[in-house]
XYZ file of C-alpha atoms in Angstrom:
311
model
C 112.969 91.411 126.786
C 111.533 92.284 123.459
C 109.118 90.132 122.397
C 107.521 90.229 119.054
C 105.435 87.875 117.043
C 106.041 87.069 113.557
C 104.852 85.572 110.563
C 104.477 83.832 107.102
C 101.271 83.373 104.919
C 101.999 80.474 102.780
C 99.398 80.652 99.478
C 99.590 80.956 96.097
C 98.408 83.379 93.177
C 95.316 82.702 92.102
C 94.951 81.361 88.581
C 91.996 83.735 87.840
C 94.412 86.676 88.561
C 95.518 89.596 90.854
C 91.867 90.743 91.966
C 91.550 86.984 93.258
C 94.328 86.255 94.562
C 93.246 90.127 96.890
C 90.345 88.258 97.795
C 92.551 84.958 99.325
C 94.788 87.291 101.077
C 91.948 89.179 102.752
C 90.251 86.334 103.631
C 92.642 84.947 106.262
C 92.410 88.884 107.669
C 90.728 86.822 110.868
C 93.508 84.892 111.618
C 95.824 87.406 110.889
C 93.659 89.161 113.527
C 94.164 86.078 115.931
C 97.741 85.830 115.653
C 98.882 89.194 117.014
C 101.786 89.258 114.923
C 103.722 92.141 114.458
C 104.985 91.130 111.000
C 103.032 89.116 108.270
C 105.697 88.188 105.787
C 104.253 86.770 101.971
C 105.508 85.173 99.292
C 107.365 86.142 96.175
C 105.376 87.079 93.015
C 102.159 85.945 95.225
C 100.264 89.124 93.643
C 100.831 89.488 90.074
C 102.200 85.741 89.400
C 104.798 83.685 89.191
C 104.323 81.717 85.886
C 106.065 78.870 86.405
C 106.402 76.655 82.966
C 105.619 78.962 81.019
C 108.480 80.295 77.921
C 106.535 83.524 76.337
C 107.162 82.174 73.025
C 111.106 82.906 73.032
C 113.571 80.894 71.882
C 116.928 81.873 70.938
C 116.823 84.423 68.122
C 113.298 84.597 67.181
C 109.965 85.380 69.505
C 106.743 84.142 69.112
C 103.405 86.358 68.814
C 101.647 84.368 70.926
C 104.531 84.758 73.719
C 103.645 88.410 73.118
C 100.070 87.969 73.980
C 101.414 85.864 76.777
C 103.355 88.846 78.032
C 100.769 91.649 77.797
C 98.286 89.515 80.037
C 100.623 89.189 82.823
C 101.663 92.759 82.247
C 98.031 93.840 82.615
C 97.557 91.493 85.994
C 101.008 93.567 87.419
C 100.530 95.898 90.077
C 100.664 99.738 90.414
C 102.162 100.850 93.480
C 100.452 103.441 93.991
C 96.522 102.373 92.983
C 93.574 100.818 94.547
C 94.473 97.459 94.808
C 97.436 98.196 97.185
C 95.135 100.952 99.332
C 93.283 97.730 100.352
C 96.641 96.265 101.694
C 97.431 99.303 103.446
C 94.201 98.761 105.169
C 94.968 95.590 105.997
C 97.600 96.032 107.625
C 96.426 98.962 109.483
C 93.454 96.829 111.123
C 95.480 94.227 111.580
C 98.059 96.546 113.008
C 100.812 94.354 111.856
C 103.972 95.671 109.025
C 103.520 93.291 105.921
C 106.047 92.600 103.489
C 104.276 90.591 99.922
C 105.842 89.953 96.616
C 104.827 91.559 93.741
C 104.783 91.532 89.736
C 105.296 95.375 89.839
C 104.447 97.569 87.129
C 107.094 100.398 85.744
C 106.144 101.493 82.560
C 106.042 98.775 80.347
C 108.834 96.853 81.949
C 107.730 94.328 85.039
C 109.915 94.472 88.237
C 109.671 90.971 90.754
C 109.272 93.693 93.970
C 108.931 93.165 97.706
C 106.516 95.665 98.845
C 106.406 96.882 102.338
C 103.362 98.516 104.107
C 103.947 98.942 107.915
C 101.911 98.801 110.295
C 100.803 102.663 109.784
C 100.139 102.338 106.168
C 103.829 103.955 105.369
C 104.697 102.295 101.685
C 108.491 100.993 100.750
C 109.861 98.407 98.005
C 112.306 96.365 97.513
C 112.956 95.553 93.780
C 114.948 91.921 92.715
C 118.300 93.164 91.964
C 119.286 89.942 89.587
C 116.215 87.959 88.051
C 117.023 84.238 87.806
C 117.927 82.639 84.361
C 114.912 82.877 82.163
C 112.786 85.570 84.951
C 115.515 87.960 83.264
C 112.725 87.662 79.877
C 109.967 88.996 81.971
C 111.503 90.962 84.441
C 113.893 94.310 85.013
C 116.597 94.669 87.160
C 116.513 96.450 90.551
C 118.774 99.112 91.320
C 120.615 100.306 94.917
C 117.901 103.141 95.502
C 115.717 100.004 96.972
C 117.629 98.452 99.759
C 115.534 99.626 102.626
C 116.498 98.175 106.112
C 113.284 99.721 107.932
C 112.477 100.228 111.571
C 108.898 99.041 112.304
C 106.900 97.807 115.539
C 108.597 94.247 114.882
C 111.529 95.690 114.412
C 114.240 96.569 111.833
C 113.349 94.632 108.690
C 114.468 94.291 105.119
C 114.002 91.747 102.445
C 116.049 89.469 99.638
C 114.047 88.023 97.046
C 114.306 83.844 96.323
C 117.973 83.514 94.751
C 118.951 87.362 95.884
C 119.783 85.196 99.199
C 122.550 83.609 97.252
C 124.306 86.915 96.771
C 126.639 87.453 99.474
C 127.522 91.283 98.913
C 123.943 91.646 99.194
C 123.966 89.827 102.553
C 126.889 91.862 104.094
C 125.534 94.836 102.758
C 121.842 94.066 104.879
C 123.721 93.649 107.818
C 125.986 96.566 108.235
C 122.018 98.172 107.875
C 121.221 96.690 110.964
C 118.699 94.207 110.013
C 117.059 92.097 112.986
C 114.350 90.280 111.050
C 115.504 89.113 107.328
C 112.548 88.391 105.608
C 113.045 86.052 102.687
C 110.279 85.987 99.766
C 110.587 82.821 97.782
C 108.727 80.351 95.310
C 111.893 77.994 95.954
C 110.301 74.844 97.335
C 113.530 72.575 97.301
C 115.089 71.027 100.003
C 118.281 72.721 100.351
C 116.534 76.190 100.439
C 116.218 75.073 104.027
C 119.465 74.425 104.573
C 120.309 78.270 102.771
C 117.593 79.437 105.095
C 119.106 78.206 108.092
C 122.569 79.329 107.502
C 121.867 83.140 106.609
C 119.940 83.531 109.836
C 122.705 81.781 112.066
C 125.143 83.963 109.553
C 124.078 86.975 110.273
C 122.293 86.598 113.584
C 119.067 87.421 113.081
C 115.606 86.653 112.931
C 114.607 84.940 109.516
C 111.366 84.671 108.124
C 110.706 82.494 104.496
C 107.213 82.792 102.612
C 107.040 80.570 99.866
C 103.632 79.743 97.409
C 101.354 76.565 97.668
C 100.333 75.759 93.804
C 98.382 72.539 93.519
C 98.937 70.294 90.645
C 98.389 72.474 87.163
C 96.324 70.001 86.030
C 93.935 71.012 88.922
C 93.997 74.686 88.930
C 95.655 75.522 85.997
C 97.331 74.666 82.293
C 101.167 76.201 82.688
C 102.725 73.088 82.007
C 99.994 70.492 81.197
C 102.882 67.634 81.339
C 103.445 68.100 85.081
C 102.745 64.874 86.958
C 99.217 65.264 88.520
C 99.860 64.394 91.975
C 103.232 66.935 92.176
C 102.503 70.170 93.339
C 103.420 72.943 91.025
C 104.990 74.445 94.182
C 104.748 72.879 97.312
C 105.830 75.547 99.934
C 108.467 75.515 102.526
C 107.561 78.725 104.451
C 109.693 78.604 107.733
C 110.789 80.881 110.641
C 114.363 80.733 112.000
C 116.046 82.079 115.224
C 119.450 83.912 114.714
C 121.488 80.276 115.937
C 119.808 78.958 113.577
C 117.377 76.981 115.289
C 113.692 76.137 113.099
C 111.016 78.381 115.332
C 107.835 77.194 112.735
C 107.588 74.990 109.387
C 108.814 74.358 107.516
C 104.904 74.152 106.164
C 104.894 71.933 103.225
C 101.554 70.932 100.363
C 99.286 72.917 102.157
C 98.195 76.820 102.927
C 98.615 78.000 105.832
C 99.543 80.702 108.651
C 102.882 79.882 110.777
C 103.622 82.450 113.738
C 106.418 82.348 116.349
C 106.990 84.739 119.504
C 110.535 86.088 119.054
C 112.845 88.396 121.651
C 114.815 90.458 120.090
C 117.205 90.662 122.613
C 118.530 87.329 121.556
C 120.023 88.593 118.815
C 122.108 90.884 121.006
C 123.370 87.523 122.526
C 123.964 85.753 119.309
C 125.805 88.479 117.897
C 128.184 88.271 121.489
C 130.712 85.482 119.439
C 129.752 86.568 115.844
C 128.715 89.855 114.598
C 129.167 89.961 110.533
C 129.281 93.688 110.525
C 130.910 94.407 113.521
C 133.923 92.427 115.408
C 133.705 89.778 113.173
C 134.057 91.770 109.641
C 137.692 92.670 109.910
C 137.661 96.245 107.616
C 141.127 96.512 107.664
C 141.087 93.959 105.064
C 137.853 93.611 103.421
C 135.448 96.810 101.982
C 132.481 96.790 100.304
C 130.590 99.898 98.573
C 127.107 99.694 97.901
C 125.901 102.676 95.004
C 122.095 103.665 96.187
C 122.236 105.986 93.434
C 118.912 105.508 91.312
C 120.162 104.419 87.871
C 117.685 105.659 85.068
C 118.117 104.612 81.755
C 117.451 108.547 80.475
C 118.187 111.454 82.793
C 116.331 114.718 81.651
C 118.965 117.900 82.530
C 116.743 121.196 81.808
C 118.857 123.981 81.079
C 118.204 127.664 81.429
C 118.151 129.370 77.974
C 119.969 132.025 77.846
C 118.714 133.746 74.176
């Protein structure tokens, strides 16, 4: 048997920004302690914002200036990958000795990539960038490219991510499990019923462990102004954060209007068994018919060739 324990931290960003919301994150490190889990999966956008509500000035054909100012505050609470802020995670998790997988508003230049960052459990760094923003995320966000599909092997064991609607895009899916993925961990600030239900079916789909991390926002009208018409009792987003066994079966949460930690003891050699009927990238995928290629070729918008000069 191969027992792990894994994990979701359901909270939100924190309306007074990224060095905050560090602080809310760090302050469940006791519990994180007091779980044991191998994995600590968080939600999408959780450092660096999701701003639901909000437009950035733009409307069809013309932008505002204000939606400008709007944009270069969010841009300045975005993360770098590779400064302080994220060090402290990487400590985290190395105390804690547990892999964690977070959202992120990630910071490439001047564009802003929705990212899910991975720090295992030895401090080792990966990401994951959102390969299609949703409807209007495509203002504020870049697309992700094939050089960040990382299926990686850590003490939990082998993990990748798909960011809120990314779930919906079935190449994506077949393309995670010919990687081998055992533990499909699933980033969200969807808080609707049916995500469940989508939940649920890629983990009894593709047989493996699933694990959802969605935001808690309280009320705007409590914590913050994005959309000052929201009703005030109605959470902005109201969780959902769930663990699922590969048949399918709810293991924790869903956790709903609340923060919280959810844990559940998995074996991985249950996947073995549910694979024994159904295997999507093995017995089950029938090659001789279907093919899929997947380009991890880095696309850059400029590619510098230096030449040697011959004069």
């Amino acid at each position: 048997m191969k027992k792990k324990i894994i994990a979701a931290l359901q909270i939100g960003s924190s309306s007074q920004g990224t060095a905050q919301t560090l602080q809310l994150i760090l302050g469940y490190k006791e519990r994180i302690l007091e779980s044991k889990c191998d994995l600590l999966v968080m939600p999408e956008a959780l450092w660096g914002g999701y701003p639901k509500g909000a437009d950035f000035g733009t409307k069809v054909g013309y932008r505002t200036e204000q939606g400008r100012e709007d944009f270069l505050h969010y841009w300045q609470q975005a993360i770098d990958i590779d400064g302080p802020e994220v060090q402290e995670l990487v400590e985290l998790a190395k105390s804690c000795n547990t892999s964690i997988v977070i959202g992120i508003i990630e910071r490439g230049g001047s564009t802003l990539y929705c990212t899910a960052l991975f720090i295992t459990e030895k401090g080792e760094i990966s990401k994951h960038r959102k390969l299609m923003p949703t409807a209007s995320e495509r203002l504020i966000w870049g697309q992700g490219d094939g050089s960040t599909l990382p299926v990686l092997e850590v003490s939990a064991g082998r993990i990748g991510a798909a960011i809120c609607w990314e779930n919906y895009m079935p190449l994506l899916r077949s393309a995670m499990y010919a990687k081998g993925i055992e533990i499909w961990c699933a980033p969200t600030v969807d808080d609707r019923d049916i995500w469940q239900a989508s939940m649920q079916h890629i983990a009894y789909e593709g047989r493996c462990f699933l694990v959802s991390a969605c935001q808690y926002q309280s009320s705007p009208t409590a914590e913050n102004s994005l959309d000052p018409s929201w009703p005030k009792d109605k959470p902005l987003i109201r969780g959902g954060s769930v663990i699922i066994s590969p048949m399918g079966e709810i293991l924790a949460g869903p956790l709903y209007n609340e923060e919280g930690l959810i844990c559940a003891e998995i074996d991985l050699d249950q996947i073995v068994k549910a694979r024994y009927d159904l295997d999507p990238a093995g017995h089950y995928s029938r090659p001789d018919i279907f093919q899929l290629t997947v380009n991890e070729q880095a696309r850059p918008a400029v590619t510098i060739v230096k030449t040697e000069n011959n004069n």
